[in-house]
Coordinates of N, CA and C in Angstrom, one line a residue:
X235 N 0.8 -1.2 0.0 CA 0.0 0.0 0.0 C 0.9 1.2 0.0
X236 N 1.9 1.3 0.9 CA 2.7 2.5 0.9 C 3.5 2.6 -0.4
X237 N 3.9 1.5 -1.0 CA 4.6 1.6 -2.2 C 3.8 2.3 -3.3
X238 N 2.6 2.0 -3.4 CA 1.7 2.6 -4.5 C 1.6 4.1 -4.2
X239 N 1.5 4.5 -2.9 CA 1.5 5.9 -2.6 C 2.7 6.7 -3.0
X240 N 3.9 6.0 -2.8 CA 5.2 6.6 -3.2 C 5.2 6.8 -4.7
X241 N 4.9 5.7 -5.4 CA 4.9 5.7 -6.8 C 3.9 6.8 -7.4
X242 N 2.8 6.9 -6.8 CA 1.8 7.9 -7.2 C 2.3 9.3 -6.9
X243 N 3.0 9.5 -5.8 CA 3.5 10.9 -5.5 C 4.6 11.2 -6.5
X244 N 5.5 10.3 -6.8 CA 6.5 10.5 -7.8 C 6.0 10.8 -9.2
X245 N 4.9 10.1 -9.5 CA 4.3 10.3 -10.8 C 3.7 11.7 -10.9
X246 N 3.1 12.2 -9.8 CA 2.5 13.5 -9.7 C 3.6 14.6 -9.8
X247 N 4.8 14.3 -9.2 CA 5.9 15.2 -9.3 C 6.4 15.3 -10.8
X248 N 6.5 14.2 -11.4 CA 6.9 14.2 -12.8 C 5.9 14.9 -13.7
X249 N 4.6 14.7 -13.4 CA 3.6 15.4 -14.2 C 3.6 16.9 -14.0
X250 N 3.9 17.3 -12.8 CA 4.1 18.8 -12.5 C 5.2 19.4 -13.2
X251 N 6.4 18.7 -13.2 CA 7.6 19.2 -13.9 C 7.3 19.2 -15.4
X252 N 6.6 18.2 -15.9 CA 6.3 18.1 -17.4 C 5.4 19.3 -17.8
X253 N 4.5 19.6 -16.9 CA 3.6 20.7 -17.2 C 4.4 22.0 -17.2
X254 N 5.3 22.2 -16.3 CA 6.1 23.4 -16.3 C 7.0 23.5 -17.5
X255 N 7.6 22.3 -17.9 CA 8.4 22.4 -19.2 C 7.6 22.7 -20.4
X256 N 6.4 22.2 -20.5 CA 5.5 22.6 -21.6 C 5.0 24.0 -21.5
X257 N 4.7 24.5 -20.3 CA 4.2 25.9 -20.2 C 5.2 27.0 -20.2
X258 N 6.5 26.6 -20.1 CA 7.6 27.6 -20.0 C 8.1 28.0 -21.4
X259 N 8.2 29.3 -21.6 CA 8.8 29.8 -22.8 C 10.3 29.5 -22.8
X260 N 10.9 29.8 -21.7 CA 12.4 29.6 -21.6 C 12.6 28.8 -20.3
X261 N 13.4 27.7 -20.4 CA 13.8 27.0 -19.2 C 15.3 26.9 -19.2
X262 N 15.9 27.3 -18.1 CA 17.4 27.3 -18.0 C 17.8 26.3 -17.0
X263 N 18.8 25.5 -17.3 CA 19.3 24.5 -16.4 C 20.7 24.9 -15.9
X264 N 21.0 24.8 -14.6 CA 22.3 25.2 -14.1 C 22.7 24.3 -13.0
X265 N 24.0 24.3 -12.7 CA 24.6 23.6 -11.6 C 24.9 24.7 -10.5
X266 N 24.4 24.4 -9.3 CA 24.5 25.4 -8.2 C 25.6 25.0 -7.2
X267 N 26.3 24.0 -7.5 CA 27.3 23.5 -6.5 C 28.3 24.6 -6.1
X268 N 28.5 24.8 -4.9 CA 29.4 25.8 -4.4 C 28.8 27.1 -4.0
X269 N 27.5 27.3 -4.3 CA 26.8 28.5 -3.8 C 26.3 28.3 -2.4
X270 N 26.5 29.4 -1.6 CA 26.0 29.3 -0.2 C 24.5 29.7 -0.2
X271 N 23.9 29.6 1.0 CA 22.5 29.8 1.2 C 22.2 31.3 0.9
X272 N 23.0 32.2 1.3 CA 22.7 33.6 1.0 C 22.7 33.9 -0.5
X273 N 23.7 33.3 -1.2 CA 23.7 33.5 -2.7 C 22.5 32.9 -3.4
X274 N 22.1 31.7 -3.0 CA 20.9 31.1 -3.6 C 19.7 31.9 -3.2
X275 N 19.6 32.4 -2.0 CA 18.4 33.3 -1.6 C 18.4 34.5 -2.5
X276 N 19.5 35.1 -2.7 CA 19.6 36.3 -3.6 C 19.1 36.0 -5.0
X277 N 19.6 34.9 -5.5 CA 19.2 34.4 -6.9 C 17.7 34.2 -6.9
X278 N 17.2 33.5 -6.0 CA 15.7 33.2 -5.9 C 14.9 34.5 -5.9
X279 N 15.4 35.5 -5.1 CA 14.7 36.8 -5.0 C 14.7 37.5 -6.4
X280 N 15.8 37.5 -7.1 CA 15.9 38.2 -8.4 C 15.0 37.5 -9.4
X281 N 15.0 36.1 -9.4 CA 14.1 35.4 -10.3 C 12.6 35.6 -9.9
X282 N 12.3 35.6 -8.6 CA 10.9 35.8 -8.2 C 10.4 37.1 -8.6
X283 N 11.2 38.2 -8.5 CA 10.8 39.5 -8.9 C 10.5 39.6 -10.4
X284 N 11.1 38.7 -11.2 CA 10.9 38.7 -12.6 C 9.8 37.7 -13.0
X285 N 9.2 37.1 -12.0 CA 8.1 36.1 -12.3 C 8.6 34.8 -12.9
X286 N 9.8 34.4 -12.5 CA 10.4 33.2 -12.9 C 10.4 32.2 -11.8
X287 N 10.0 31.0 -12.0 CA 9.9 29.9 -11.0 C 11.3 29.2 -11.0
X288 N 11.8 29.0 -9.8 CA 13.2 28.4 -9.6 C 13.1 27.2 -8.7
X289 N 13.6 26.1 -9.2 CA 13.5 24.8 -8.4 C 14.7 24.0 -8.5
X290 N 15.0 23.4 -7.3 CA 16.1 22.4 -7.3 C 15.4 21.0 -7.5
X291 N 15.8 20.3 -8.6 CA 15.1 19.1 -9.0 C 16.1 17.9 -9.1
X292 N 15.6 16.7 -8.8 CA 16.4 15.5 -9.0 C 16.5 15.3 -10.5
X293 N 17.7 14.8 -10.9 CA 17.9 14.6 -12.4 C 17.0 13.5 -12.9
X294 N 16.8 12.4 -12.1 CA 15.9 11.3 -12.5 C 14.5 11.8 -12.8
X295 N 14.0 12.8 -12.0 CA 12.7 13.4 -12.2 C 12.7 14.2 -13.5
X296 N 13.7 14.9 -13.7 CA 13.8 15.7 -14.9 C 13.9 14.9 -16.2
X297 N 14.7 13.8 -16.1 CA 14.8 12.9 -17.2 C 13.4 12.3 -17.6
X298 N 12.6 11.9 -16.6 CA 11.3 11.4 -16.9 C 10.4 12.5 -17.6
X299 N 10.5 13.7 -17.1 CA 9.8 14.9 -17.6 C 10.2 15.2 -19.1
X300 N 11.5 15.1 -19.3 CA 12.0 15.4 -20.7 C 11.6 14.3 -21.6
X301 N 11.5 13.1 -21.2 CA 11.0 12.0 -22.0 C 9.6 12.2 -22.4
X302 N 8.8 12.8 -21.5 CA 7.4 13.0 -21.7 C 7.2 14.2 -22.7
X303 N 8.1 15.1 -22.7 CA 8.0 16.3 -23.6 C 8.9 16.3 -24.8
X304 N 9.5 15.1 -25.1 CA 10.4 15.0 -26.3 C 11.6 16.0 -26.2
X305 N 12.1 16.2 -25.0 CA 13.3 17.0 -24.9 C 14.4 16.2 -24.3
X306 N 14.6 15.0 -24.8 CA 15.6 14.1 -24.3 C 17.0 14.6 -24.6
X307 N 17.2 15.6 -25.4 CA 18.5 16.2 -25.7 C 19.1 16.8 -24.4
X308 N 18.2 17.2 -23.4 CA 18.6 17.7 -22.2 C 19.3 16.7 -21.2
X309 N 19.0 15.4 -21.5 CA 19.4 14.3 -20.6 C 21.0 14.3 -20.4
X310 N 21.7 14.7 -21.5 CA 23.1 14.7 -21.4 C 23.7 15.7 -20.4
X311 N 23.0 16.7 -20.1 CA 23.5 17.8 -19.2 C 22.9 17.6 -17.8
X312 N 22.1 16.6 -17.6 CA 21.5 16.4 -16.3 C 22.4 15.5 -15.4
X313 N 23.5 16.1 -14.9 CA 24.4 15.5 -14.0 C 24.7 16.4 -12.9
X314 N 24.9 15.9 -11.7 CA 25.3 16.7 -10.6 C 24.1 17.5 -10.1
X315 N 24.3 18.4 -9.1 CA 23.2 19.2 -8.6 C 22.6 20.1 -9.7
X316 N 21.3 20.1 -9.8 CA 20.6 20.8 -10.9 C 19.5 21.7 -10.3
X317 N 19.6 22.9 -10.8 CA 18.5 23.9 -10.6 C 17.9 24.2 -11.9
X318 N 16.6 24.5 -11.9 CA 15.9 24.8 -13.2 C 15.1 26.1 -13.0
X319 N 15.2 27.0 -13.9 CA 14.4 28.3 -13.9 C 13.4 28.2 -15.0
X320 N 12.1 28.2 -14.7 CA 11.1 28.2 -15.7 C 10.6 29.6 -15.9
X321 N 10.8 30.1 -17.1 CA 10.3 31.5 -17.4 C 9.0 31.5 -18.1
X322 N 8.2 32.6 -17.8 CA 6.9 32.7 -18.3 C 6.9 33.3 -19.7
X323 N 6.5 34.6 -19.7 CA 6.3 35.3 -21.0 C 7.6 35.8 -21.6
X324 N 8.5 36.3 -20.9 CA 9.7 36.9 -21.4 C 10.8 35.8 -21.7
X325 N 11.1 35.7 -23.0 CA 12.1 34.7 -23.4 C 13.5 35.0 -22.8
X326 N 13.8 36.3 -22.7 CA 15.2 36.7 -22.4 C 15.5 36.7 -20.9
X327 N 14.5 37.0 -20.1 CA 14.6 37.2 -18.6 C 15.4 36.1 -17.9
X328 N 15.0 34.8 -18.0 CA 15.7 33.8 -17.2 C 17.1 33.7 -17.6
X329 N 17.4 33.7 -18.9 CA 18.8 33.7 -19.4 C 19.6 34.8 -18.9
X330 N 19.0 36.0 -19.0 CA 19.7 37.2 -18.5 C 20.0 37.2 -17.0
X331 N 19.1 36.9 -16.2 CA 19.3 36.9 -14.8 C 20.3 35.9 -14.4
X332 N 20.2 34.6 -14.9 CA 21.1 33.6 -14.5 C 22.5 33.8 -15.1
X333 N 22.6 34.4 -16.3 CA 23.9 34.7 -16.8 C 24.6 35.8 -16.0
X334 N 23.9 36.8 -15.7 CA 24.4 37.9 -14.9 C 24.9 37.4 -13.5
X335 N 24.1 36.6 -12.9 CA 24.4 36.1 -11.6 C 25.6 35.2 -11.7
X336 N 25.7 34.4 -12.8 CA 26.9 33.5 -13.0 C 28.2 34.3 -13.2
X337 N 28.1 35.5 -13.8 CA 29.3 36.3 -14.0 C 29.8 36.8 -12.6
X338 N 28.9 37.1 -11.7 CA 29.3 37.6 -10.4 C 29.6 36.5 -9.4
X339 N 29.0 35.3 -9.6 CA 29.2 34.2 -8.7 C 29.6 33.0 -9.6
X340 N 30.9 32.8 -9.7 CA 31.4 31.8 -10.6 C 31.1 30.4 -10.2
X341 N 30.5 30.1 -9.0 CA 30.1 28.8 -8.6 C 28.9 28.3 -9.4
X342 N 28.1 29.3 -9.9 CA 26.9 28.9 -10.7 C 27.3 28.6 -12.1
X343 N 27.1 27.5 -12.6 CA 27.5 27.1 -14.0 C 26.2 26.8 -14.8
X344 N 26.0 27.5 -15.9 CA 24.9 27.2 -16.8 C 25.2 25.9 -17.5
X345 N 24.2 25.1 -17.7 CA 24.4 23.8 -18.4 C 23.7 23.8 -19.8
X346 N 22.5 24.4 -19.9 CA 21.8 24.4 -21.1 C 20.4 25.0 -20.9
X347 N 19.6 25.0 -21.9 CA 18.3 25.6 -21.8 C 17.4 25.1 -22.9
X348 N 16.1 25.4 -22.7 CA 15.1 25.1 -23.7 C 14.4 26.4 -24.0
X349 N 14.4 26.9 -25.2 CA 13.8 28.1 -25.6 C 12.7 27.8 -26.7
X350 N 11.5 28.0 -26.3 CA 10.3 27.7 -27.2 C 10.4 26.3 -27.8
X351 N 10.7 25.3 -26.9 CA 10.7 23.9 -27.4 C 12.0 23.4 -28.0
X352 N 13.0 24.3 -28.1 CA 14.3 23.9 -28.8 C 15.4 24.0 -27.7
X353 N 16.2 22.9 -27.6 CA 17.3 22.9 -26.7 C 18.5 23.7 -27.2
X354 N 19.0 24.6 -26.4 CA 20.2 25.4 -26.8 C 21.4 25.2 -25.9
X355 N 22.5 25.6 -26.3 CA 23.8 25.4 -25.6 C 24.1 26.6 -24.7
X356 N 25.1 26.5 -23.9 CA 25.5 27.5 -23.0 C 25.9 28.8 -23.7
X357 N 26.6 28.6 -24.9 CA 27.0 29.8 -25.7 C 25.7 30.5 -26.2
X358 N 24.7 29.8 -26.6 CA 23.5 30.4 -27.1 C 22.7 31.0 -25.9
X359 N 22.8 30.5 -24.7 CA 22.2 31.1 -23.6 C 22.8 32.5 -23.3
X360 N 24.2 32.5 -23.4 CA 24.9 33.8 -23.2 C 24.5 34.8 -24.3
X361 N 24.4 34.4 -25.5 CA 24.0 35.3 -26.6 C 22.6 35.8 -26.4
X362 N 21.7 34.9 -25.9 CA 20.3 35.3 -25.6 C 20.3 36.3 -24.5
X363 N 21.2 36.1 -23.5 CA 21.2 37.0 -22.3 C 21.7 38.4 -22.7
X364 N 22.4 38.6 -23.8 CA 22.9 39.9 -24.2 C 21.8 40.7 -24.9
X365 N 20.7 40.0 -25.4 CA 19.6 40.7 -26.0 C 18.9 41.6 -25.0
X366 N 18.3 42.7 -25.5 CA 17.5 43.5 -24.7 C 16.2 42.8 -24.3
X367 N 15.6 43.2 -23.2 CA 14.3 42.5 -22.8 C 13.2 42.9 -23.8
X368 N 12.1 42.2 -23.6 CA 10.9 42.5 -24.5 C 10.6 43.9 -24.5
X369 N 10.5 44.5 -23.3 CA 10.2 46.0 -23.3 C 11.2 46.8 -24.0
X370 N 12.5 46.5 -23.8 CA 13.5 47.2 -24.5 C 13.4 47.1 -26.0
X371 N 13.1 45.9 -26.5 CA 12.9 45.7 -27.9 C 11.7 46.5 -28.5
X372 N 10.6 46.5 -27.7 CA 9.5 47.2 -28.1 C 9.7 48.7 -28.2
X373 N 10.5 49.2 -27.2 CA 10.8 50.7 -27.2 C 11.7 51.0 -28.4
X374 N 12.7 50.1 -28.7 CA 13.5 50.3 -29.9 C 12.7 50.4 -31.2
X375 N 11.7 49.4 -31.3 CA 10.9 49.4 -32.5 C 10.0 50.7 -32.6
X376 N 9.5 51.1 -31.4 CA 8.7 52.3 -31.4 C 9.5 53.5 -31.9
X377 N 10.8 53.6 -31.4 CA 11.6 54.8 -31.8 C 11.9 54.7 -33.3
X378 N 12.1 53.5 -33.8 CA 12.3 53.4 -35.3 C 11.1 53.8 -36.1
X379 N 9.9 53.4 -35.6 CA 8.7 53.8 -36.3 C 8.4 55.3 -36.2
X380 N 8.8 55.9 -35.1 CA 8.5 57.3 -34.9 C 9.5 58.2 -35.7
X381 N 10.7 57.7 -36.0 CA 11.7 58.5 -36.6 C 11.3 59.2 -37.9
X382 N 10.7 58.5 -38.8 CA 10.3 59.2 -40.1 C 9.3 60.3 -39.9
X383 N 8.3 60.1 -39.0 CA 7.3 61.1 -38.7 C 8.0 62.3 -38.0
X384 N 8.9 62.0 -37.1 CA 9.5 63.1 -36.4 C 10.4 63.9 -37.4
X385 N 11.1 63.2 -38.2 CA 12.0 63.9 -39.2 C 11.1 64.7 -40.2
X386 N 10.0 64.2 -40.6 CA 9.1 64.9 -41.5 C 8.5 66.2 -40.8
X387 N 8.1 66.0 -39.6 CA 7.6 67.2 -38.8 C 8.7 68.3 -38.7
X388 N 9.9 67.9 -38.4 CA 11.0 68.8 -38.3 C 11.3 69.5 -39.7
X389 N 11.2 68.8 -40.7 CA 11.4 69.4 -42.1 C 10.3 70.4 -42.4
X390 N 9.1 70.1 -42.1 CA 7.9 71.0 -42.3 C 8.1 72.2 -41.5
X391 N 8.5 72.1 -40.2 CA 8.7 73.2 -39.3 C 9.9 74.1 -39.9
X392 N 10.9 73.5 -40.4 CA 12.0 74.2 -40.9 C 11.6 75.1 -42.2
X393 N 10.8 74.5 -43.0 CA 10.3 75.2 -44.2 C 9.4 76.3 -43.7
X394 N 8.5 76.1 -42.8 CA 7.6 77.1 -42.3 C 8.4 78.3 -41.6
X395 N 9.4 77.9 -40.9 CA 10.3 79.0 -40.3 C 11.0 79.8 -41.3
X396 N 11.5 79.1 -42.4 CA 12.2 79.8 -43.5 C 11.3 80.8 -44.2
X397 N 10.0 80.3 -44.5 CA 9.1 81.2 -45.2 C 8.6 82.4 -44.3
X398 N 8.6 82.1 -43.0 CA 8.2 83.2 -42.0 C 9.3 84.2 -42.0
X399 N 10.5 83.8 -42.1 CA 11.6 84.8 -42.1 C 11.7 85.6 -43.4
X400 N 11.3 84.9 -44.5 CA 11.3 85.6 -45.8 C 10.2 86.6 -45.9
X401 N 9.1 86.4 -45.3 CA 8.0 87.3 -45.4 C 8.1 88.5 -44.5

């Protein structure tokens, strides 16, 4: 009887991680060996403020979840102590926060990630982390869209000022 309860609890845990993998836009996997409690607490705080879920998970549990989501490419990096950051809407935020934290705390080692269902390497995580956030990209797009209108308005004003001086 107890054995079936344990198996059921483990299956529920696998189902929960599988749902997180499917629902996450960006999932970053890292090795936290060597970080002290204060450092992990600071990292958790930064991730929580960005709306990113952060969990320490067993590799065997993750392997079962990756098998259920066809992300078995991740299995090769699931060794040693593993933490996983599940990002919601912003693709860049988990990579940026973990990469910045890893630069300051060399004990945190990025292992790999899943971005929109595709497994990416550590180098690709670092490249993704260098991108501006979604809000930053939207503001850049807005400024590009406003530039022609602004330049036209300035040109019209310059012509009006010139005619006003002539008259």
